[in-house]
Amino acid sequence: MRGDSGLSGSLFERIREAANPSSYQNPKEALVRSVRRNLQQILNTRSGSCYGSPELGIGDLDNISSVSMNLRDTTAQKIRRCILRYEPRISEVIIVATQRDDNAPLELRFHITAIIDFSEARDVCEFDILLSNHQHYRVE
């Protein structure tokens, strides 16, 4: 989080937590969970479907593969740009395409390392992203 607010989630997440006080949890864990949910939402948004931000999302991989010979690197770059633009709570994003799984050759996996700002501290946060053969991103 940037600033001194110390808030750890989206507006709706904070409202839900305030309405249900028994669900309070470790603020840092709540922040990481919120970031993970947001990453999954922004990566799975169809490019061009949001009128306010038409560039939101990754775009169709069929178009990427016809233009680029290296689908993994091109997809990793697009994911990085999308994350930096639409998830302001993290910075210094490094994305590495992981080795292909012989049991699931159509899936792409990426490992993300980023800095997350929490209150007045900074911490390293890691996520794995799986792109299924149905072009659906899952953030773990």
PDB file of C-alpha atoms in Angstrom:
ATOM      1  CA  MET A   1       0.000   0.000   0.000  1.00  0.00           C
ATOM      2  CA  ARG A   2       1.224   3.421  -0.716  1.00  0.00           C
ATOM      3  CA  GLY A   3       0.533   6.056   1.876  1.00  0.00           C
ATOM      4  CA  ASP A   4      -0.251   5.830   5.562  1.00  0.00           C
ATOM      5  CA  SER A   5      -3.777   4.448   5.359  1.00  0.00           C
ATOM      6  CA  GLY A   6      -2.776   0.874   6.224  1.00  0.00           C
ATOM      7  CA  LEU A   7      -5.781  -0.443   4.294  1.00  0.00           C
ATOM      8  CA  SER A   8      -5.257  -3.912   2.971  1.00  0.00           C
ATOM      9  CA  GLY A   9      -7.991  -4.650   0.460  1.00  0.00           C
ATOM     10  CA  SER A  10     -10.346  -3.279  -2.109  1.00  0.00           C
ATOM     11  CA  LEU A  11     -13.241  -1.100  -0.997  1.00  0.00           C
ATOM     12  CA  PHE A  12     -15.696  -4.000  -1.167  1.00  0.00           C
ATOM     13  CA  GLU A  13     -13.357  -6.303   0.764  1.00  0.00           C
ATOM     14  CA  ARG A  14     -12.995  -3.718   3.543  1.00  0.00           C
ATOM     15  CA  ILE A  15     -16.783  -3.245   3.690  1.00  0.00           C
ATOM     16  CA  ARG A  16     -17.313  -7.013   3.892  1.00  0.00           C
ATOM     17  CA  GLU A  17     -14.728  -7.306   6.696  1.00  0.00           C
ATOM     18  CA  ALA A  18     -16.318  -4.421   8.625  1.00  0.00           C
ATOM     19  CA  ALA A  19     -19.758  -6.036   8.327  1.00  0.00           C
ATOM     20  CA  ASN A  20     -18.442  -9.376   9.573  1.00  0.00           C
ATOM     21  CA  PRO A  21     -16.012  -8.647  12.432  1.00  0.00           C
ATOM     22  CA  SER A  22     -15.478 -12.342  13.212  1.00  0.00           C
ATOM     23  CA  SER A  23     -13.633 -12.700   9.917  1.00  0.00           C
ATOM     24  CA  TYR A  24     -10.719 -10.460  10.920  1.00  0.00           C
ATOM     25  CA  GLN A  25      -7.416 -11.983   9.956  1.00  0.00           C
ATOM     26  CA  ASN A  26      -3.758 -11.138   9.787  1.00  0.00           C
ATOM     27  CA  PRO A  27      -3.642  -7.842   7.805  1.00  0.00           C
ATOM     28  CA  LYS A  28      -0.608  -8.911   5.779  1.00  0.00           C
ATOM     29  CA  GLU A  29      -2.232 -12.208   4.771  1.00  0.00           C
ATOM     30  CA  ALA A  30      -5.421 -10.336   3.860  1.00  0.00           C
ATOM     31  CA  LEU A  31      -3.407  -7.977   1.657  1.00  0.00           C
ATOM     32  CA  VAL A  32      -1.654 -10.829  -0.171  1.00  0.00           C
ATOM     33  CA  ARG A  33      -4.985 -12.607  -0.673  1.00  0.00           C
ATOM     34  CA  SER A  34      -6.530  -9.401  -2.002  1.00  0.00           C
ATOM     35  CA  VAL A  35      -3.635  -8.832  -4.413  1.00  0.00           C
ATOM     36  CA  ARG A  36      -3.887 -12.436  -5.613  1.00  0.00           C
ATOM     37  CA  ARG A  37      -7.638 -12.088  -6.269  1.00  0.00           C
ATOM     38  CA  ASN A  38      -7.118  -8.805  -8.104  1.00  0.00           C
ATOM     39  CA  LEU A  39      -4.352 -10.288 -10.268  1.00  0.00           C
ATOM     40  CA  GLN A  40      -6.611 -13.163 -11.222  1.00  0.00           C
ATOM     41  CA  GLN A  41      -9.430 -10.751 -12.103  1.00  0.00           C
ATOM     42  CA  ILE A  42      -7.316  -8.376 -14.192  1.00  0.00           C
ATOM     43  CA  LEU A  43      -5.528 -11.173 -16.040  1.00  0.00           C
ATOM     44  CA  ASN A  44      -8.807 -12.921 -16.886  1.00  0.00           C
ATOM     45  CA  THR A  45     -10.533  -9.779 -18.136  1.00  0.00           C
ATOM     46  CA  ARG A  46     -11.027  -9.985 -21.869  1.00  0.00           C
ATOM     47  CA  SER A  47      -9.020  -7.277 -23.576  1.00  0.00           C
ATOM     48  CA  GLY A  48     -11.355  -4.573 -24.880  1.00  0.00           C
ATOM     49  CA  SER A  49     -14.284  -5.549 -22.639  1.00  0.00           C
ATOM     50  CA  CYS A  50     -13.819  -2.683 -20.159  1.00  0.00           C
ATOM     51  CA  TYR A  51     -14.888   0.615 -21.702  1.00  0.00           C
ATOM     52  CA  GLY A  52     -13.080   2.674 -19.063  1.00  0.00           C
ATOM     53  CA  SER A  53      -9.787   0.815 -19.671  1.00  0.00           C
ATOM     54  CA  PRO A  54      -9.900  -0.912 -23.055  1.00  0.00           C
ATOM     55  CA  GLU A  55      -6.295  -2.135 -22.667  1.00  0.00           C
ATOM     56  CA  LEU A  56      -7.153  -4.044 -19.453  1.00  0.00           C
ATOM     57  CA  GLY A  57      -6.385  -7.756 -19.769  1.00  0.00           C
ATOM     58  CA  ILE A  58      -3.839  -9.745 -21.728  1.00  0.00           C
ATOM     59  CA  GLY A  59      -5.438 -10.144 -25.111  1.00  0.00           C
ATOM     60  CA  ASP A  60      -5.979 -13.171 -27.274  1.00  0.00           C
ATOM     61  CA  LEU A  61      -3.005 -15.533 -27.327  1.00  0.00           C
ATOM     62  CA  ASP A  62      -3.903 -16.720 -30.818  1.00  0.00           C
ATOM     63  CA  ASN A  63      -2.913 -13.268 -32.091  1.00  0.00           C
ATOM     64  CA  ILE A  64       0.298 -13.333 -30.042  1.00  0.00           C
ATOM     65  CA  SER A  65       1.387 -16.712 -31.373  1.00  0.00           C
ATOM     66  CA  SER A  66       0.955 -15.662 -34.983  1.00  0.00           C
ATOM     67  CA  VAL A  67       3.166 -12.598 -34.462  1.00  0.00           C
ATOM     68  CA  SER A  68       5.818 -13.960 -32.132  1.00  0.00           C
ATOM     69  CA  MET A  69       7.904 -17.092 -32.247  1.00  0.00           C
ATOM     70  CA  ASN A  70       8.446 -17.014 -28.486  1.00  0.00           C
ATOM     71  CA  LEU A  71       4.983 -17.233 -26.954  1.00  0.00           C
ATOM     72  CA  ARG A  72       6.270 -17.643 -23.370  1.00  0.00           C
ATOM     73  CA  ASP A  73       8.398 -14.487 -23.353  1.00  0.00           C
ATOM     74  CA  THR A  74       5.769 -12.396 -25.118  1.00  0.00           C
ATOM     75  CA  THR A  75       3.055 -13.560 -22.714  1.00  0.00           C
ATOM     76  CA  ALA A  76       5.317 -12.891 -19.706  1.00  0.00           C
ATOM     77  CA  GLN A  77       5.928  -9.330 -20.933  1.00  0.00           C
ATOM     78  CA  LYS A  78       2.197  -8.733 -21.401  1.00  0.00           C
ATOM     79  CA  ILE A  79       1.442 -10.111 -17.922  1.00  0.00           C
ATOM     80  CA  ARG A  80       4.119  -7.873 -16.385  1.00  0.00           C
ATOM     81  CA  ARG A  81       2.790  -4.731 -18.099  1.00  0.00           C
ATOM     82  CA  CYS A  82      -0.770  -5.548 -17.030  1.00  0.00           C
ATOM     83  CA  ILE A  83       0.264  -6.153 -13.417  1.00  0.00           C
ATOM     84  CA  LEU A  84       2.306  -2.960 -13.170  1.00  0.00           C
ATOM     85  CA  ARG A  85      -0.525  -0.922 -14.646  1.00  0.00           C
ATOM     86  CA  TYR A  86      -3.491  -2.374 -12.736  1.00  0.00           C
ATOM     87  CA  GLU A  87      -2.124  -3.559  -9.382  1.00  0.00           C
ATOM     88  CA  PRO A  88      -0.581  -0.504  -7.679  1.00  0.00           C
ATOM     89  CA  ARG A  89       0.082  -2.321  -4.406  1.00  0.00           C
ATOM     90  CA  ILE A  90       3.006  -4.228  -5.901  1.00  0.00           C
ATOM     91  CA  SER A  91       6.120  -3.064  -7.730  1.00  0.00           C
ATOM     92  CA  GLU A  92       9.425  -4.315  -9.123  1.00  0.00           C
ATOM     93  CA  VAL A  93       7.726  -7.243 -10.854  1.00  0.00           C
ATOM     94  CA  ILE A  94       9.904 -10.040 -12.219  1.00  0.00           C
ATOM     95  CA  ILE A  95       8.211 -12.774 -14.247  1.00  0.00           C
ATOM     96  CA  VAL A  96       9.926 -15.994 -15.272  1.00  0.00           C
ATOM     97  CA  ALA A  97       8.340 -18.580 -17.538  1.00  0.00           C
ATOM     98  CA  THR A  98       8.769 -21.985 -15.928  1.00  0.00           C
ATOM     99  CA  GLN A  99       9.527 -25.243 -17.710  1.00  0.00           C
ATOM    100  CA  ARG A 100       6.818 -26.948 -19.683  1.00  0.00           C
ATOM    101  CA  ASP A 101       4.985 -29.790 -17.933  1.00  0.00           C
ATOM    102  CA  ASP A 102       5.061 -32.924 -20.094  1.00  0.00           C
ATOM    103  CA  ASN A 103       1.703 -33.996 -18.635  1.00  0.00           C
ATOM    104  CA  ALA A 104       0.031 -30.705 -19.646  1.00  0.00           C
ATOM    105  CA  PRO A 105       1.831 -29.429 -22.764  1.00  0.00           C
ATOM    106  CA  LEU A 106      -0.755 -26.733 -23.542  1.00  0.00           C
ATOM    107  CA  GLU A 107      -0.446 -25.021 -20.165  1.00  0.00           C
ATOM    108  CA  LEU A 108       1.904 -22.107 -19.555  1.00  0.00           C
ATOM    109  CA  ARG A 109       3.310 -21.424 -16.076  1.00  0.00           C
ATOM    110  CA  PHE A 110       4.930 -18.253 -14.824  1.00  0.00           C
ATOM    111  CA  HIS A 111       6.576 -17.404 -11.505  1.00  0.00           C
ATOM    112  CA  ILE A 112       6.168 -13.825 -10.265  1.00  0.00           C
ATOM    113  CA  THR A 113       8.381 -12.145  -7.709  1.00  0.00           C
ATOM    114  CA  ALA A 114       7.370  -8.634  -6.666  1.00  0.00           C
ATOM    115  CA  ILE A 115       7.650  -6.113  -3.872  1.00  0.00           C
ATOM    116  CA  ILE A 116       4.472  -5.521  -1.911  1.00  0.00           C
ATOM    117  CA  ASP A 117       4.051  -2.327   0.109  1.00  0.00           C
ATOM    118  CA  PHE A 118       2.419  -2.995   3.473  1.00  0.00           C
ATOM    119  CA  SER A 119       1.766  -0.027   5.740  1.00  0.00           C
ATOM    120  CA  GLU A 120       5.260   1.425   6.026  1.00  0.00           C
ATOM    121  CA  ALA A 121       7.127  -1.781   5.226  1.00  0.00           C
ATOM    122  CA  ARG A 122       8.087  -3.519   2.004  1.00  0.00           C
ATOM    123  CA  ASP A 123       8.208  -7.257   1.551  1.00  0.00           C
ATOM    124  CA  VAL A 124       8.891  -9.744  -1.222  1.00  0.00           C
ATOM    125  CA  CYS A 125       5.839 -11.569  -2.475  1.00  0.00           C
ATOM    126  CA  GLU A 126       5.780 -14.553  -4.847  1.00  0.00           C
ATOM    127  CA  PHE A 127       2.955 -15.903  -6.985  1.00  0.00           C
ATOM    128  CA  ASP A 128       2.638 -18.634  -9.565  1.00  0.00           C
ATOM    129  CA  ILE A 129       0.404 -18.093 -12.555  1.00  0.00           C
ATOM    130  CA  LEU A 130      -0.979 -20.959 -14.565  1.00  0.00           C
ATOM    131  CA  LEU A 131      -2.498 -20.304 -17.970  1.00  0.00           C
ATOM    132  CA  SER A 132      -4.688 -23.286 -18.816  1.00  0.00           C
ATOM    133  CA  ASN A 133      -5.379 -24.569 -22.308  1.00  0.00           C
ATOM    134  CA  HIS A 134      -8.708 -22.668 -22.072  1.00  0.00           C
ATOM    135  CA  GLN A 135      -6.820 -19.351 -21.725  1.00  0.00           C
ATOM    136  CA  HIS A 136      -7.882 -18.911 -18.099  1.00  0.00           C
ATOM    137  CA  TYR A 137      -5.303 -17.545 -15.628  1.00  0.00           C
ATOM    138  CA  ARG A 138      -5.107 -19.009 -12.127  1.00  0.00           C
ATOM    139  CA  VAL A 139      -2.979 -17.185  -9.554  1.00  0.00           C
ATOM    140  CA  GLU A 140      -1.558 -19.371  -6.775  1.00  0.00           C
TER     141      GLU A 140
END
